[in-house]
Amino acid sequence: MAGRKRSIRFKIFAILLVPVTALVVIWGFTATLTVQRGLELLRIQTVYDNVVVPTQTLISELQRERFLSVHYLATSGTSHSELDDQRRRTDAAAEQLGRVSRNAADETPPAMRDRVEQLVRQVGRLDDVRDKVDDRSLSRLDAIEQYSDVAEIGFQAYDRLMISPDLDLVEQTKAVILIGRSREIASQQSALVTGAQVTGRMSTDERDAFSGLVGKRRLLYQLGVGQLDSELGRPFLSLNASPVYTTFLGMENEVMTRVRAGQPLPPDAIAWPTSAEALIHSLTDLSGSASKTLADRAVPLARGVLWNIGIAGVLGLAAVLATGFVSVRFAHRLTRELIGLHTAARTLADQRLPSVVERLRRGDDVDVAAETPTLVEGSDTREVENLGQAFGSVQRTAVEAAVGQADLRRGVNKVFLNLARRSQSLLQRQLSMLDGLEQEITDPDMLERLFGVDHLTTRMRRHAEGLIILSGAAPGRGWRDPVSLYDVARAAVEEVEDYLRVDVQVPHGHALAGAAVTDVVHLLAELAENATIFSPPHTRVQIRGEMVARGFAIEVEDRGLGVAPEEMHHLNERLSNPPEFDLADSDRLGLFVVGLLARRHGIRVSLRPSPYGGTSAVVLLPKELVVQNRVTDFSVERLVPPAPAPAPALALTPLGDGADEQAHDGGEDALPRRVRQASLAPQLREEPRPGPDVWSREEPGAGGERRSDEESRDLFSSFQSGWRRAQEES
């Protein structure tokens, strides 16, 4: 099954739709990523204010509580009011973090939000650790590890802060986080050293822990400061050269040396908490400033990204619109050119070529150059122009072929006309010679043969006239005065081979215009002969006529087998609109000639079924061709040469068959009455014999005896004499 047909406009738009759609998708994807990047940069400020700062505050409070808890575990006192105050501050910081972090829940990365919520929960579970601290059932190192595990969750939340697509900003954030972790380790060191000051020594586990903390702090601090850019790293470099850091570093080195040697803490270790707290406070301030600077950097970056996305969006949208406009314009132009080419081709096929063919059929001259204009003009598409040139070549070839066929047809028509004219001239001379011989010969047998040859010659002349009609010319015979329609019908029957089977029932008093007499005789002869050919030999063919509202109708009816409805419809079409003559279609030349003759005089010829099973051909002569006034006497010589019988009413049977002769009786437009033995030599004339008149409709005597040869000769002599006299009178 054939697929659905699509227009070329649809296919062009479908072709253009793919790249345009791809461009729109790419532009939309890029715009989405860029917008997302800008929004992420804008989210940094919100996350910093609602998550980073509260988390940093909570971690600081945890570090302070850890320091005080280790100090309480190292002493033997029972008062821990300061520790209780710090615990309340830690809980308040956790509550604050839980509350404000919800304000930035949509902007906070899910992993970071999970860590923040976990940090708040872990702070809420510190009661167990606090109880152990109060009961002194927890060692100093275990307390440091318990509080450090909770603080680690906060630093893990920092690690999930990487929400910026800017790599430089991400790298600087990591550096600040490393410094923050080093500050956390310094706080652990401070707690561990403070707890060991009471006894002046560290346990083996504490020494190992302290040694590990020193290495980790220094490594993280160096990595963090080393990754900062000049703007962010400058304060930390200043801190490294400050007394705060150098003092802490000196004390760290001294404690580290004694710890590794297993010696007691140095006497100045008592100043460790003060020095460590000063360093931790400085690192906290510098880390906070660095974080604030990074957050502030994200805002202009976000604005720049948004500006970029705005510019890119506008430019991208403009590119998409421009692409769509150009694509649609080119598609529309190409479609318009193809539609114009299609319209020109359809006009060529439906109007111009049929018009050229019709003009050539009428015999008009056709200028090939004028009839083959350029189909496509001003096209800027090479393929369309080439296609238009190809159609132009086809157009030119088709017109040239039509002209050539018309020339060939005219040539064939000229051949037809030339041969037909020659045959007509020879046949006319032959008819004249036969007429002369019929007037001179008195031998009945020879006269009978001459009449037969005369009849054949008359039919041959009709066929010659048929060739003339097919060639588009008019026969040479013609009448100036009107002729009785009855005589026209008789003359037509005389040109039919089986004329004895045709009965004429056409009323007198109506005549046919002289200009149409020859063609109507030929038309009726073709129909009558067609009726005799396609009906059984024992049946009769009726020719009837009567005056009707729109003219004079003549019906030729046979009683044959009839014609199928489809075939009859086809024949009526050909009779009403005769097609161009096809040399290959020679089976129905008679009907084709009838159609041409009918079209020449505006006569309507139609076939219809007969009530007797045969076919009726109705010929409607228009009123313009029918005359009702005085009618000129009819001379058969002008239309047809003498035949064995003048009309269907005059049925002449060959000699010796016992049939009667019949003649029409009376009438001003009838054939002249024959006078018996008028044309015979005196010595051949005989006295009339008693019996029926040879021209009457009476049958022979009851005995049914046949006429003698002498009677037959008398009959033909009388017929010849009457015919000659009729010719002289007309």
XYZ file of C-alpha atoms in Angstrom:
730
model
C 0.000 0.000 0.000
C 1.360 3.381 -0.978
C 2.386 5.671 1.814
C 0.754 8.953 2.578
C 1.652 11.635 0.079
C 3.351 14.716 1.490
C 3.729 18.129 -0.093
C 7.188 19.432 -0.897
C 6.539 22.353 1.465
C 6.020 19.857 4.294
C 9.169 17.929 3.389
C 11.282 21.085 3.188
C 10.004 22.225 6.561
C 10.681 18.749 7.938
C 14.264 18.929 6.652
C 14.775 22.370 8.148
C 13.066 21.399 11.365
C 15.841 18.985 12.342
C 18.778 21.475 12.428
C 16.618 24.251 13.835
C 15.341 21.974 16.571
C 18.885 20.791 17.306
C 20.043 24.406 17.508
C 17.200 25.282 19.867
C 17.941 22.258 22.049
C 21.660 23.047 22.213
C 20.945 26.682 22.970
C 18.440 25.720 25.631
C 20.811 23.192 27.182
C 23.685 25.679 27.247
C 21.451 28.379 28.654
C 20.200 26.003 31.328
C 23.719 25.079 32.382
C 24.793 28.689 32.459
C 21.742 29.774 34.419
C 22.314 26.908 36.798
C 25.905 28.040 37.266
C 24.807 31.566 38.027
C 22.161 30.384 40.459
C 24.671 28.174 42.200
C 27.006 31.114 42.636
C 24.180 33.135 44.072
C 23.343 30.281 46.426
C 26.852 30.418 47.956
C 26.045 33.621 49.786
C 22.830 32.190 51.171
C 24.526 28.976 52.226
C 27.394 30.894 53.786
C 25.080 33.035 55.907
C 22.697 30.262 56.967
C 24.941 27.196 57.114
C 28.669 27.946 57.065
C 28.740 30.659 59.738
C 26.411 28.837 62.199
C 28.369 25.619 61.671
C 31.651 27.392 62.328
C 30.155 28.883 65.499
C 29.011 25.455 66.688
C 32.429 23.920 66.003
C 34.079 26.725 68.004
C 31.703 26.094 70.895
C 32.442 22.357 70.712
C 36.166 23.049 70.791
C 35.734 25.273 73.843
C 33.587 22.652 75.597
C 36.166 19.978 74.775
C 38.957 22.091 76.272
C 37.000 22.710 79.492
C 35.931 19.066 79.741
C 39.547 17.823 79.486
C 40.635 20.449 82.013
C 37.896 19.252 84.399
C 39.014 15.668 83.955
C 42.619 16.651 84.745
C 41.772 18.472 87.998
C 40.359 17.149 91.209
C 37.885 19.964 91.814
C 34.158 19.454 91.838
C 33.043 22.835 90.528
C 32.261 22.936 86.842
C 30.020 25.957 86.547
C 32.124 27.308 83.691
C 31.766 23.979 81.927
C 28.017 24.032 82.394
C 27.783 27.518 80.904
C 29.800 26.361 77.924
C 27.543 23.355 77.436
C 24.530 25.675 77.309
C 26.281 27.827 74.721
C 27.064 24.702 72.662
C 23.431 23.568 72.752
C 22.265 27.051 71.818
C 24.663 27.093 68.855
C 23.327 23.680 67.726
C 19.736 24.898 68.036
C 20.609 28.036 66.098
C 22.242 25.968 63.338
C 19.238 23.679 63.055
C 16.869 26.644 62.790
C 18.688 28.869 60.300
C 19.882 26.008 58.125
C 16.264 25.305 57.233
C 16.068 28.735 55.622
C 18.637 27.626 53.066
C 17.417 24.057 52.672
C 16.727 24.463 48.899
C 20.044 26.145 48.216
C 22.140 23.769 50.337
C 23.539 20.706 48.552
C 21.782 17.561 49.783
C 25.013 15.958 51.092
C 25.929 19.075 53.030
C 22.407 19.377 54.420
C 22.569 15.764 55.628
C 25.872 16.434 57.424
C 24.506 19.568 59.073
C 21.439 17.708 60.313
C 23.691 14.895 61.564
C 25.886 17.432 63.379
C 22.857 18.890 65.165
C 21.708 15.386 66.173
C 25.167 14.435 67.486
C 25.312 17.553 69.607
C 21.973 16.554 71.075
C 23.490 13.185 72.029
C 26.434 14.668 73.967
C 24.631 14.144 77.266
C 26.166 10.707 77.641
C 29.672 12.068 77.106
C 28.958 14.933 79.488
C 27.766 12.545 82.191
C 30.946 10.521 81.891
C 32.966 13.723 82.129
C 31.059 14.710 85.268
C 31.676 11.257 86.751
C 35.309 11.300 85.608
C 34.692 7.896 84.097
C 36.169 9.009 80.803
C 39.868 9.507 80.123
C 41.176 12.772 78.810
C 42.168 11.211 75.446
C 38.773 9.541 75.060
C 37.012 12.807 75.790
C 39.138 14.544 73.164
C 38.253 11.822 70.635
C 34.518 11.951 71.480
C 34.278 15.686 70.985
C 36.582 15.529 67.932
C 34.270 12.979 66.253
C 31.352 15.379 66.576
C 33.424 18.285 65.249
C 34.538 16.085 62.329
C 30.938 15.933 61.157
C 30.975 19.720 60.861
C 34.143 19.640 58.760
C 32.565 16.966 56.566
C 29.708 19.399 56.013
C 32.306 21.914 54.799
C 33.642 19.328 52.371
C 30.158 19.114 50.747
C 30.080 22.864 50.181
C 31.465 22.536 46.616
C 28.417 23.967 44.877
C 30.225 26.442 42.667
C 31.124 25.549 39.074
C 34.044 27.974 39.296
C 37.179 25.840 39.744
C 39.274 28.633 41.266
C 36.579 29.317 43.829
C 36.369 25.623 44.654
C 40.154 25.381 45.086
C 40.265 28.371 47.437
C 37.379 26.940 49.471
C 39.263 23.668 49.899
C 42.317 25.576 51.123
C 40.264 27.432 53.724
C 38.758 24.116 54.879
C 42.265 22.633 55.270
C 43.274 25.607 57.438
C 40.092 25.088 59.442
C 41.012 21.451 60.015
C 44.510 22.481 61.118
C 42.850 24.880 63.612
C 40.749 21.946 64.909
C 43.915 19.892 65.449
C 45.550 22.822 67.276
C 42.503 22.892 69.553
C 42.907 19.155 70.212
C 46.608 19.754 71.015
C 45.674 22.502 73.455
C 43.194 20.246 75.244
C 45.707 17.385 75.428
C 48.546 19.572 76.764
C 46.231 21.299 79.276
C 45.155 17.940 80.697
C 48.764 16.750 81.019
C 49.880 19.866 82.930
C 48.381 18.565 86.183
C 50.680 15.552 86.330
C 53.439 17.137 84.282
C 53.612 14.031 82.071
C 51.753 12.464 79.220
C 50.846 8.847 79.038
C 52.210 6.754 76.220
C 48.928 7.002 74.313
C 48.836 10.743 74.839
C 52.413 11.119 73.620
C 51.623 9.121 70.480
C 48.467 11.131 69.942
C 50.283 14.420 70.430
C 53.018 13.425 67.979
C 50.391 12.537 65.367
C 48.463 15.749 65.971
C 51.590 17.873 65.474
C 52.347 16.261 62.105
C 48.747 16.531 60.885
C 48.369 20.163 61.962
C 51.513 21.299 60.243
C 50.732 19.349 57.061
C 47.157 20.631 56.788
C 48.202 24.179 57.582
C 50.965 24.208 55.005
C 48.705 22.658 52.345
C 45.928 25.120 53.057
C 48.088 28.246 53.089
C 50.039 27.024 50.076
C 46.849 26.729 47.959
C 45.502 30.173 48.777
C 45.920 32.899 46.222
C 47.839 36.053 46.998
C 44.819 37.956 48.293
C 43.631 35.235 50.657
C 47.092 33.932 51.587
C 48.582 37.288 52.576
C 46.905 37.423 56.079
C 48.067 33.886 56.858
C 51.611 34.668 55.777
C 51.515 37.647 58.125
C 50.252 35.357 60.876
C 53.159 32.975 60.303
C 55.583 35.834 60.967
C 53.657 37.125 63.983
C 54.639 36.407 67.636
C 51.388 34.483 68.099
C 52.346 31.814 65.632
C 56.085 31.792 66.386
C 55.454 31.464 70.127
C 53.017 28.605 69.578
C 55.377 26.957 67.132
C 58.303 27.243 69.600
C 56.292 25.768 72.437
C 55.031 23.009 70.097
C 58.583 22.112 69.156
C 59.738 22.072 72.777
C 56.801 19.923 73.934
C 57.336 17.641 70.981
C 61.011 17.196 71.877
C 60.271 16.322 75.500
C 57.391 14.059 74.587
C 59.504 12.059 72.188
C 62.241 11.778 74.845
C 59.731 10.697 77.492
C 60.562 13.695 79.621
C 58.156 15.834 81.624
C 56.543 18.868 80.063
C 58.645 22.035 80.076
C 57.966 24.568 82.788
C 56.647 27.102 80.334
C 53.993 24.627 79.176
C 51.713 26.382 81.577
C 51.496 29.146 78.998
C 50.374 26.663 76.358
C 46.624 27.280 76.705
C 47.065 31.006 76.382
C 49.325 30.686 73.351
C 47.165 28.007 71.732
C 43.951 29.949 72.303
C 45.548 33.042 70.773
C 46.556 31.061 67.677
C 43.178 29.353 67.433
C 41.423 32.705 67.765
C 43.630 34.216 65.035
C 43.046 31.226 62.730
C 39.315 31.431 63.366
C 39.227 35.134 62.475
C 41.376 34.666 59.370
C 39.398 31.614 58.205
C 36.141 33.488 58.695
C 37.473 36.461 56.751
C 38.661 34.156 53.976
C 35.289 32.415 53.854
C 33.528 35.793 53.737
C 35.820 36.888 50.928
C 35.070 33.729 48.969
C 31.337 34.238 49.490
C 31.641 37.823 48.348
C 33.575 36.704 45.289
C 30.723 34.449 44.257
C 28.277 37.341 43.951
C 30.051 39.219 41.134
C 30.842 35.918 39.510
C 27.170 35.051 39.620
C 26.249 38.434 38.251
C 28.822 38.013 35.497
C 27.463 34.592 34.701
C 23.927 35.937 34.644
C 25.036 38.770 32.399
C 26.733 36.239 30.171
C 23.687 34.044 30.097
C 21.569 37.077 29.342
C 23.804 38.081 26.479
C 24.189 34.489 25.323
C 20.461 33.941 25.644
C 19.647 37.013 23.600
C 22.266 36.186 21.014
C 21.216 32.536 20.960
C 17.574 33.460 20.615
C 18.472 35.915 17.884
C 20.469 33.171 16.147
C 17.556 30.752 16.434
C 15.110 33.343 15.131
C 17.497 34.314 12.336
C 18.009 30.680 11.439
C 14.283 30.065 11.456
C 13.632 33.192 9.411
C 16.269 32.355 6.825
C 15.160 28.727 6.690
C 11.500 29.607 6.303
C 12.310 32.268 3.729
C 14.413 29.933 1.620
C 11.873 27.162 2.049
C 9.072 29.518 1.043
C 11.042 30.763 -1.946
C 11.924 27.254 -3.065
C 8.360 26.115 -2.522
C 7.044 29.099 -4.464
C 9.406 28.330 -7.352
C 8.374 24.677 -7.383
C 4.697 25.584 -7.149
C 5.190 28.042 -10.005
C 6.894 25.327 -12.021
C 4.083 22.921 -11.185
C 1.462 25.483 -12.151
C 3.259 26.201 -15.429
C 3.508 22.483 -16.183
C -0.173 21.932 -15.388
C -1.133 24.937 -17.498
C 0.976 23.531 -20.297
C -0.613 20.091 -20.000
C -4.219 21.172 -19.359
C -4.575 24.347 -21.399
C -1.817 25.339 -23.758
C -1.012 22.005 -25.384
C -4.724 21.108 -25.833
C -5.277 24.606 -27.250
C -2.373 24.147 -29.663
C -3.682 20.733 -30.679
C -7.185 22.128 -31.167
C -5.867 24.984 -33.296
C -3.816 22.567 -35.337
C -6.881 20.386 -35.753
C -8.756 23.387 -37.108
C -5.916 23.947 -39.528
C -4.519 27.119 -37.932
C -0.837 27.922 -38.171
C 1.108 27.649 -34.909
C 4.348 29.454 -34.121
C 6.454 27.018 -32.097
C 8.635 29.755 -30.580
C 5.603 31.795 -29.481
C 3.881 28.752 -28.007
C 6.926 27.591 -25.996
C 7.790 30.415 -23.571
C 10.177 29.896 -20.685
C 8.403 28.130 -17.834
C 10.662 29.422 -15.038
C 12.135 32.920 -15.084
C 14.387 34.540 -12.507
C 14.922 31.446 -10.373
C 17.997 31.563 -8.151
C 17.927 27.811 -7.556
C 20.026 25.909 -10.029
C 18.051 22.684 -9.764
C 14.726 24.469 -10.249
C 16.148 26.338 -13.236
C 17.448 23.079 -14.721
C 14.084 21.450 -14.103
C 12.347 24.392 -15.768
C 14.659 24.096 -18.760
C 13.914 20.379 -18.934
C 10.182 21.106 -18.877
C 10.725 23.774 -21.511
C 12.501 21.232 -23.687
C 9.633 18.805 -23.172
C 7.188 21.583 -24.009
C 9.063 22.518 -27.144
C 9.342 18.892 -28.211
C 5.626 18.315 -27.558
C 4.579 21.376 -29.564
C 6.967 20.488 -32.375
C 5.615 16.940 -32.354
C 2.036 18.250 -32.431
C 2.906 20.581 -35.300
C 4.637 17.728 -37.072
C 1.646 15.471 -36.559
C -0.635 18.215 -37.800
C 1.558 18.670 -40.874
C 1.562 14.923 -41.409
C -2.198 14.824 -40.955
C -2.645 17.671 -43.404
C -0.398 15.830 -45.790
C -2.450 12.670 -45.403
C -5.634 14.705 -45.809
C -4.236 16.222 -48.981
C -3.421 12.729 -50.226
C -6.958 11.640 -49.344
C -8.392 14.701 -51.003
C -6.232 14.351 -54.110
C -7.019 10.669 -54.543
C -10.685 11.218 -53.754
C -10.933 14.121 -56.217
C -9.311 12.040 -58.898
C -11.558 9.085 -58.132
C -14.562 11.374 -58.038
C -13.659 12.849 -61.400
C -13.153 9.436 -62.928
C -16.362 8.101 -61.381
C -18.275 11.105 -62.610
C -16.952 10.513 -66.112
C -17.831 6.853 -65.733
C -21.364 7.762 -64.681
C -21.673 10.053 -67.677
C -20.494 7.275 -69.974
C -22.902 4.809 -68.357
C -25.696 7.320 -68.767
C -24.896 7.621 -72.443
C -24.729 3.864 -72.866
C -28.020 3.391 -71.048
C -29.650 5.770 -73.476
C -28.233 3.991 -76.486
C -28.538 0.336 -75.565
C -31.927 -1.336 -75.956
C -30.910 -4.881 -75.062
C -32.613 -5.614 -71.745
C -29.887 -7.942 -70.468
C -27.171 -5.449 -71.285
C -29.254 -2.646 -69.831
C -29.677 -4.628 -66.606
C -25.933 -5.071 -66.327
C -25.362 -1.405 -67.024
C -27.768 -0.495 -64.228
C -25.817 -2.766 -61.864
C -22.543 -1.090 -62.851
C -24.259 2.269 -62.479
C -25.317 1.390 -58.939
C -21.833 0.209 -57.979
C -20.339 3.381 -59.407
C -22.754 5.470 -57.371
C -21.657 3.680 -54.187
C -18.008 4.106 -55.165
C -18.600 7.809 -55.597
C -20.075 7.958 -52.073
C -16.962 6.287 -50.681
C -14.814 8.771 -52.592
C -16.838 11.582 -51.075
C -16.274 9.959 -47.676
C -12.522 10.378 -48.205
C -13.076 14.009 -49.113
C -15.116 14.533 -45.933
C -12.439 12.820 -43.829
C -9.853 15.163 -45.311
C -11.880 18.138 -44.089
C -13.050 19.346 -47.505
C -16.543 19.436 -48.983
C -17.740 17.268 -51.896
C -17.950 18.894 -55.268
C -21.650 18.217 -55.734
C -24.076 20.802 -54.521
C -27.531 22.367 -54.926
C -28.574 25.969 -55.034
C -32.325 25.418 -54.571
C -34.176 23.462 -51.857
C -34.950 19.787 -52.526
C -37.822 17.744 -51.193
C -36.876 15.755 -48.116
C -38.661 12.787 -49.624
C -36.386 12.913 -52.661
C -33.379 13.407 -50.413
C -34.307 10.176 -48.612
C -34.841 8.384 -51.948
C -31.482 9.558 -53.234
C -29.823 8.311 -50.062
C -31.424 4.881 -50.400
C -30.217 4.602 -54.005
C -26.644 4.731 -52.694
C -27.198 1.677 -50.476
C -26.257 -1.766 -51.708
C -29.289 -3.585 -50.289
C -31.709 -0.811 -51.231
C -34.603 -3.249 -51.857
C -34.943 -3.763 -48.077
C -35.376 -0.064 -47.299
C -38.813 1.561 -47.033
C -39.154 5.357 -47.138
C -42.030 6.992 -45.269
C -41.147 10.677 -45.450
C -44.004 13.148 -45.927
C -44.079 15.575 -48.836
C -44.244 19.320 -48.458
C -40.962 19.842 -46.606
C -37.733 20.607 -48.377
C -34.069 20.796 -47.431
C -31.854 23.812 -48.069
C -29.740 23.229 -51.169
C -26.399 23.787 -49.407
C -27.056 20.779 -47.155
C -28.599 18.390 -49.661
C -25.426 16.571 -50.685
C -24.206 16.096 -47.106
C -27.625 14.976 -45.782
C -27.944 12.461 -48.626
C -24.529 11.082 -47.741
C -25.392 11.071 -44.004
C -28.665 9.177 -44.520
C -26.980 6.766 -46.945
C -24.354 5.871 -44.332
C -27.020 5.281 -41.678
C -29.255 3.275 -44.048
C -26.387 1.099 -45.217
C -25.278 0.543 -41.632
C -28.853 -0.513 -40.792
C -28.995 -3.024 -43.681
C -25.577 -4.480 -42.832
C -26.333 -5.032 -39.128
C -29.792 -6.530 -39.515
C -30.924 -9.925 -40.869
C -31.481 -10.017 -44.647
C -35.164 -10.949 -44.278
C -35.997 -7.839 -42.236
C -36.920 -4.380 -43.461
C -35.299 -1.030 -42.689
C -37.669 1.864 -42.150
C -36.913 5.522 -42.889
C -39.545 7.754 -41.369
C -39.750 11.499 -41.097
C -41.896 14.133 -39.463
C -41.797 17.773 -38.452
C -41.062 18.346 -34.761
C -40.708 21.376 -32.513
C -37.015 21.910 -33.190
C -36.842 20.914 -36.806
C -37.400 17.879 -38.969
C -36.682 14.436 -37.522
C -35.716 11.503 -39.758
C -35.521 8.077 -38.108
C -33.654 5.156 -39.624
C -34.741 1.981 -37.840
C -33.525 -1.566 -38.290
C -34.696 -4.756 -36.679
C -31.372 -6.345 -35.945
C -29.797 -7.534 -32.714
C -29.227 -4.042 -31.335
C -26.230 -2.514 -29.560
C -25.079 -2.873 -25.952
C -25.830 0.175 -23.745
C -22.150 0.919 -23.131
C -21.337 0.699 -26.825
C -24.353 2.830 -27.726
C -23.263 5.498 -25.253
C -19.784 5.452 -26.789
C -21.203 5.749 -30.315
C -23.479 8.658 -29.328
C -20.450 10.433 -27.853
C -18.573 10.028 -31.105
C -21.574 11.226 -33.106
C -22.091 14.327 -30.966
C -18.365 15.113 -30.582
C -16.424 13.505 -33.417
C -12.848 12.884 -32.273
C -9.793 13.526 -34.324
C -9.629 11.036 -37.169
C -7.341 8.128 -36.348
C -5.908 6.233 -39.301
C -5.741 3.103 -37.174
C -9.479 3.212 -36.382
C -11.082 2.239 -39.683
C -13.850 -0.051 -38.441
C -16.484 2.698 -38.135
C -15.582 5.168 -40.844
C -19.259 5.537 -41.744
C -20.252 6.760 -38.297
C -17.228 9.034 -38.187
C -18.293 10.567 -41.527
C -21.822 10.946 -40.146
C -20.486 12.806 -37.130
C -18.425 15.182 -39.275
C -21.343 15.913 -41.595
C -23.694 16.469 -38.655
C -21.272 18.858 -36.979
C -20.825 20.789 -40.231
C -24.567 21.658 -40.437
C -25.569 21.595 -36.760
C -27.478 18.337 -37.162
C -28.052 16.118 -34.152
C -27.666 12.390 -34.681
C -28.354 9.979 -31.842
C -28.798 6.239 -31.513
C -31.375 4.568 -29.324
C -32.803 1.074 -28.875
C -35.644 0.133 -31.153
C -38.844 -1.371 -29.726
C -38.271 -4.275 -32.135
C -34.890 -5.087 -30.633
C -32.794 -3.299 -33.202
C -31.387 0.203 -33.323
C -32.936 3.522 -34.324
C -30.836 6.402 -35.594
C -32.634 9.741 -35.152
C -31.449 12.614 -37.344
C -32.750 16.003 -36.211
C -32.409 18.623 -38.939
C -32.478 22.145 -37.465
C -35.210 24.528 -38.528
C -32.682 26.631 -40.422
C -32.215 23.824 -42.963
C -35.924 23.003 -43.472
C -37.901 24.972 -46.083
C -41.663 24.815 -46.404
C -42.269 26.950 -49.471
C -42.099 25.984 -53.155
C -39.735 23.137 -53.880
C -37.670 22.795 -57.024
C -38.178 19.645 -59.077
C -35.679 17.017 -58.109
C -33.174 15.827 -60.708
C -31.433 12.640 -59.754
C -28.634 13.371 -62.210
C -27.356 16.198 -60.031
C -27.134 13.953 -57.038
C -26.654 10.423 -58.262
C -26.481 8.732 -61.608
C -29.361 6.555 -62.766
C -29.787 3.411 -60.711
C -31.858 0.288 -61.203
C -34.610 1.921 -59.184
C -35.190 5.644 -58.409
C -36.256 5.079 -54.791
C -37.204 2.481 -52.196
C -40.753 2.839 -53.425
C -39.531 1.843 -56.876
C -38.265 -1.660 -56.172
C -36.924 -3.093 -59.383
C -36.429 -6.842 -59.496
C -33.998 -8.359 -61.992
C -35.597 -9.696 -65.155
C -37.204 -13.039 -65.027
C -37.831 -13.234 -61.259
C -41.520 -12.532 -61.523
C -41.501 -9.498 -59.217
C -43.521 -6.350 -59.901
C -42.160 -2.898 -60.426
C -43.498 0.000 -58.383
C -43.513 3.739 -58.985
C -44.562 6.708 -56.950
C -47.746 8.251 -58.148
C -48.281 11.952 -58.674
C -47.010 15.027 -56.906
C -45.421 18.181 -58.110
C -42.047 17.204 -56.675
C -42.192 13.535 -57.655
C -40.091 11.853 -60.287
C -41.497 12.150 -63.799
C -43.905 9.314 -64.701
C -42.456 6.903 -67.149
C -44.159 6.394 -70.532
C -44.122 2.864 -71.753
C -42.038 2.210 -74.900
C -41.444 5.933 -75.355
C -37.717 5.489 -75.804
C -37.926 2.399 -78.023
C -37.414 2.401 -81.728
C -40.687 2.363 -83.645
C -40.085 -1.154 -84.905
C -39.743 -2.421 -81.336
C -42.902 -0.875 -79.956
C -45.889 -3.119 -79.400
C -49.473 -2.562 -78.665
C -50.405 -2.598 -74.991
C -51.524 -5.929 -73.710
C -54.441 -6.344 -71.438
C -53.480 -6.850 -67.846
C -52.355 -4.848 -64.843
C -50.423 -1.650 -65.230
C -46.719 -2.309 -64.824
C -46.377 0.859 -62.651
C -49.298 0.063 -60.418
C -49.100 -1.679 -57.061
C -51.356 -4.522 -58.312
C -50.043 -8.037 -58.400
C -50.089 -10.273 -61.485
C -53.194 -12.246 -62.398
C -54.616 -14.936 -60.335
C -52.685 -17.379 -62.375
C -49.522 -15.763 -61.148
C -47.821 -16.226 -64.497
C -44.577 -14.316 -64.997
C -44.019 -11.554 -67.453
C -42.349 -12.535 -70.669
C -38.917 -11.316 -71.688
C -40.626 -8.948 -74.092
C -42.554 -7.388 -71.195
C -39.394 -6.986 -69.214
C -37.688 -5.281 -72.108
C -40.666 -2.997 -72.445
C -40.396 -2.196 -68.765
C -36.712 -1.231 -68.939
C -37.320 0.726 -72.144
C -40.071 2.663 -70.470
C -37.893 3.247 -67.387
C -35.036 4.535 -69.545
C -37.309 6.773 -71.600
C -38.921 8.287 -68.529
C -35.547 8.838 -66.858
C -34.153 10.631 -69.893
C -37.186 12.828 -70.162
C -36.975 13.703 -66.496
C -33.391 14.744 -67.000
C -34.305 16.944 -69.948
C -37.164 18.596 -68.077
C -35.051 19.320 -65.007
